[in-house]
Tab-separated table of C-alpha atoms in Angstrom:
chain	number	residue	atom	x	y	z
A	841	ARG	CA	-113.532	-2.369	4.370
A	842	PRO	CA	-116.693	-3.808	3.748
A	843	ASP	CA	-119.081	-4.550	6.973
A	844	THR	CA	-121.117	-7.443	6.104
A	845	LYS	CA	-122.832	-7.545	9.593
A	846	SER	CA	-125.937	-5.956	8.389
A	847	ASP	CA	-128.506	-6.600	5.663
A	848	GLN	CA	-126.692	-3.886	3.608
A	849	LEU	CA	-123.186	-3.649	2.232
A	850	VAL	CA	-121.649	-0.764	4.168
A	851	PHE	CA	-117.970	0.297	3.554
A	852	ASN	CA	-116.398	1.882	6.831
A	853	GLU	CA	-113.405	3.839	7.030
A	854	ASN	CA	-110.861	1.395	8.886
A	855	ILE	CA	-107.893	3.615	10.146
A	856	GLY	CA	-104.386	1.267	10.130
A	857	PRO	CA	-101.407	1.646	11.421
A	858	PHE	CA	-99.567	3.778	8.735
A	859	ILE	CA	-102.240	6.511	8.343
A	860	LYS	CA	-102.352	6.236	12.728
A	861	CYS	CA	-98.619	6.748	12.823
A	862	VAL	CA	-98.880	9.543	10.380
A	863	GLU	CA	-101.652	11.501	12.244
A	864	ASN	CA	-99.623	11.140	15.440
A	865	ALA	CA	-96.508	12.568	13.759
A	866	LYS	CA	-98.529	15.526	12.542
A	867	ARG	CA	-99.379	16.245	16.183
A	868	SER	CA	-96.094	15.873	17.362
A	869	ASP	CA	-92.587	17.704	17.050
A	870	LYS	CA	-90.983	14.349	17.737
A	871	GLY	CA	-89.770	11.744	14.938
A	872	TYR	CA	-92.054	8.827	14.400
A	873	LEU	CA	-90.863	5.599	12.770
A	874	LEU	CA	-93.100	3.097	11.411
A	875	ILE	CA	-91.187	-0.228	10.774
A	876	ILE	CA	-92.827	-2.882	8.319
A	877	ASP	CA	-91.060	-6.126	8.781
A	878	GLU	CA	-90.528	-8.480	5.599
A	879	ILE	CA	-92.520	-5.655	3.790
A	880	ASN	CA	-91.917	-8.041	0.297
A	881	ARG	CA	-94.622	-10.423	2.100
A	882	GLY	CA	-97.831	-8.653	1.254
A	883	ASP	CA	-98.746	-6.639	-1.616
A	884	LEU	CA	-97.761	-3.348	-0.243
A	885	ALA	CA	-99.856	-1.293	-2.812
A	886	LYS	CA	-103.036	-3.051	-1.451
A	887	ILE	CA	-101.735	-2.667	2.311
A	888	LEU	CA	-101.195	1.027	2.073
A	889	GLY	CA	-103.605	1.906	-0.645
A	890	GLU	CA	-103.737	5.330	-1.673
A	891	ALA	CA	-101.480	6.285	1.334
A	892	ILE	CA	-98.658	4.646	-1.328
A	893	PHE	CA	-98.673	8.121	-3.164
A	894	LEU	CA	-97.512	9.733	-0.128
A	895	LEU	CA	-94.089	7.899	-0.212
A	896	GLU	CA	-93.411	9.237	-3.972
A	897	PRO	CA	-89.889	10.829	-3.844
A	898	GLY	CA	-89.839	14.669	-5.099
A	899	GLN	CA	-93.939	14.939	-5.322
A	900	LYS	CA	-96.198	16.689	-2.958
A	901	ARG	CA	-96.479	14.949	0.270
A	902	LYS	CA	-100.556	15.468	0.722
A	903	ILE	CA	-103.233	13.326	-1.062
A	904	THR	CA	-107.003	13.408	-0.937
A	905	LEU	CA	-108.254	9.838	0.135
A	906	ARG	CA	-111.484	8.384	-1.583
A	907	SER	CA	-113.068	9.037	1.858
A	908	GLY	CA	-112.364	12.707	1.126
A	909	LYS	CA	-110.003	12.917	4.204
A	910	VAL	CA	-106.965	14.854	3.262
A	911	LEU	CA	-103.768	12.759	4.294
A	912	GLU	CA	-100.306	14.864	4.691
A	913	MET	CA	-97.086	13.142	5.171
A	914	PRO	CA	-95.407	15.435	7.657
A	915	ASP	CA	-91.706	15.354	7.571
A	916	ASN	CA	-91.060	13.846	11.091
A	917	PHE	CA	-92.581	10.587	9.727
A	918	TYR	CA	-90.200	8.050	8.819
A	919	LEU	CA	-90.845	4.169	7.315
A	920	ILE	CA	-88.341	1.526	7.412
A	921	GLY	CA	-89.319	-1.799	5.441
A	922	THR	CA	-87.051	-4.905	6.018
A	923	MET	CA	-86.631	-7.684	3.622
A	924	ASN	CA	-85.531	-11.130	3.558
A	925	THR	CA	-84.125	-11.741	0.445
A	926	ALA	CA	-83.351	-15.306	0.916
A	927	ASP	CA	-86.962	-16.281	0.556
A	928	ARG	CA	-87.365	-17.310	-2.740
A	929	THR	CA	-90.812	-18.128	-2.484
A	930	ILE	CA	-92.121	-14.536	-2.500
A	931	ALA	CA	-91.872	-11.878	-5.317
A	932	MET	CA	-89.575	-8.916	-5.254
A	933	LEU	CA	-91.128	-5.513	-4.957
A	934	ASP	CA	-92.320	-4.142	-8.345
A	935	PHE	CA	-90.801	-0.937	-9.650
A	936	ALA	CA	-93.389	1.561	-8.737
A	937	ILE	CA	-92.894	0.038	-5.191
A	938	ARG	CA	-89.066	-0.240	-5.268
A	939	ARG	CA	-88.618	3.751	-6.439
A	940	ARG	CA	-90.249	5.036	-2.982
A	941	PHE	CA	-87.662	3.333	-1.022
A	942	SER	CA	-83.919	3.688	-0.724
A	943	PHE	CA	-82.368	0.082	-0.080
A	944	ILE	CA	-79.544	-0.656	2.053
A	945	ASN	CA	-77.909	-4.149	2.324
A	946	ILE	CA	-77.124	-5.374	6.171
A	947	TRP	CA	-74.893	-8.532	5.804
A	948	PRO	CA	-74.286	-10.747	8.671
A	949	SER	CA	-70.587	-10.042	10.142
A	950	ALA	CA	-68.291	-12.033	12.552
A	951	LYS	CA	-67.814	-8.525	14.429
A	952	GLN	CA	-71.939	-8.166	14.879
A	953	LEU	CA	-71.971	-11.788	16.103
A	954	GLU	CA	-69.294	-11.261	18.754
A	955	LYS	CA	-71.275	-7.982	19.997
A	956	ILE	CA	-74.456	-10.068	20.192
A	957	TYR	CA	-72.659	-12.642	22.443
A	958	ASP	CA	-70.944	-9.935	24.528
A	959	SER	CA	-74.016	-7.772	25.112
A	960	ASN	CA	-75.884	-11.313	26.109
A	961	ASP	CA	-77.126	-10.993	29.819
A	962	SER	CA	-77.083	-14.756	30.303
A	963	GLN	CA	-74.228	-16.462	31.415
A	964	VAL	CA	-73.362	-18.107	28.106
A	965	ASP	CA	-69.945	-19.927	28.540
A	966	SER	CA	-67.255	-18.445	26.341
A	967	SER	CA	-66.411	-21.849	24.645
A	968	VAL	CA	-70.409	-21.493	23.159
A	969	LYS	CA	-69.148	-18.264	21.732
A	970	GLU	CA	-65.823	-19.469	19.882
A	971	LYS	CA	-67.663	-22.324	18.419
A	972	ALA	CA	-70.221	-20.285	17.205
A	973	LEU	CA	-67.591	-17.624	15.493
A	974	GLU	CA	-65.732	-20.811	14.385
A	975	TYR	CA	-68.901	-22.399	12.543
A	976	TYR	CA	-69.752	-18.722	11.439
A	977	ASN	CA	-66.282	-18.282	9.878
A	978	LYS	CA	-66.425	-21.735	8.209
A	979	ILE	CA	-69.785	-20.910	6.675
A	980	GLN	CA	-69.019	-17.892	5.399
A	981	ASN	CA	-65.660	-19.183	3.676
A	982	ILE	CA	-68.351	-21.933	2.177
A	983	PHE	CA	-70.419	-18.944	0.777
A	984	PHE	CA	-67.239	-17.200	-0.637
A	985	ASN	CA	-65.776	-20.148	-2.400
A	986	TYR	CA	-69.059	-21.843	-3.786
A	987	ALA	CA	-71.564	-19.157	-3.935
A	988	THR	CA	-72.506	-16.552	-6.558
A	989	ASP	CA	-72.772	-12.890	-6.203
A	990	ASP	CA	-76.644	-13.667	-6.189
A	991	ASP	CA	-76.249	-16.266	-3.621
A	992	LEU	CA	-74.334	-13.951	-1.500
A	993	ASN	CA	-78.142	-12.571	-0.458
A	994	ILE	CA	-78.932	-16.175	0.881
A	995	GLN	CA	-75.954	-16.429	3.303
A	996	PRO	CA	-77.135	-17.620	6.941
A	997	GLY	CA	-77.526	-14.768	9.326
A	998	HIS	CA	-76.478	-14.279	13.111
A	999	THR	CA	-79.699	-15.935	14.607
A	1000	TYR	CA	-78.153	-19.391	13.267
A	1001	PHE	CA	-75.166	-19.007	15.159
A	1002	ILE	CA	-76.585	-17.853	18.628
A	1003	ALA	CA	-77.165	-20.629	21.373
A	1004	ASN	CA	-76.911	-21.021	24.849
A	1005	THR	CA	-74.889	-24.447	24.726
A	1006	GLU	CA	-72.842	-25.977	22.435
A	1007	ASP	CA	-75.104	-29.009	21.925
A	1008	GLU	CA	-77.758	-26.387	20.808
A	1009	LEU	CA	-75.346	-24.596	18.472
A	1010	LYS	CA	-74.153	-28.279	16.928
A	1011	ASN	CA	-77.758	-29.111	16.625
A	1012	LYS	CA	-78.624	-25.632	14.582
A	1013	MET	CA	-75.660	-26.201	12.414
A	1014	LYS	CA	-76.799	-30.015	11.496
A	1015	TYR	CA	-80.691	-29.231	11.267
A	1016	GLU	CA	-80.941	-25.578	9.888
A	1017	VAL	CA	-77.810	-24.681	8.631
A	1018	ALA	CA	-76.680	-27.879	6.528
A	1019	PRO	CA	-79.892	-28.159	4.969
A	1020	LEU	CA	-79.683	-24.681	3.728
A	1021	LEU	CA	-76.416	-25.068	2.402
A	1022	LYS	CA	-77.500	-28.110	0.544
A	1023	GLU	CA	-80.559	-26.420	-0.849
A	1024	TYR	CA	-79.023	-23.066	-1.312
A	1025	LEU	CA	-75.817	-23.949	-2.909
A	1026	ALA	CA	-76.282	-27.873	-3.933
A	1027	ILE	CA	-73.518	-28.874	-1.426
A	1028	GLY	CA	-73.891	-32.191	0.105
């Protein structure tokens, strides 16, 4: 990165989380996992820089950076990137980036929502859980009746159905879920 604190422009090496995690993994026999949340919100090629070449499948897992430093990808390093496919304001990953990753769709489910309520340490009344599951199932039916295959990427996830009280849940439906349905599916 450029250092502009002095009279001269100097470029200093700046080791970020990716390289730090790779270096830590090389010194360990344990697995190292780096999670990049909403990976498609930034320009991944700029964020990872030359290190993006370490993610190329079937290629050598060693590169020489412009700084002269050799960076090698250890076998015990794992990278997971999450994406919110419902956010239409951000671009999808380009093909050069996409080929470096495997993609797994994780859809919301009533069973998972039940697990979330059952594992909640707070004493949420069972009526809230029942109402949440009722709303969840209604919304899923709306999606499967009105949505195209592409629209399934925008179905509301679990967080819209998690609440401590029925009033909180009703407000989420009214002020968060209903506007989503109106915008995404043109349902009035």
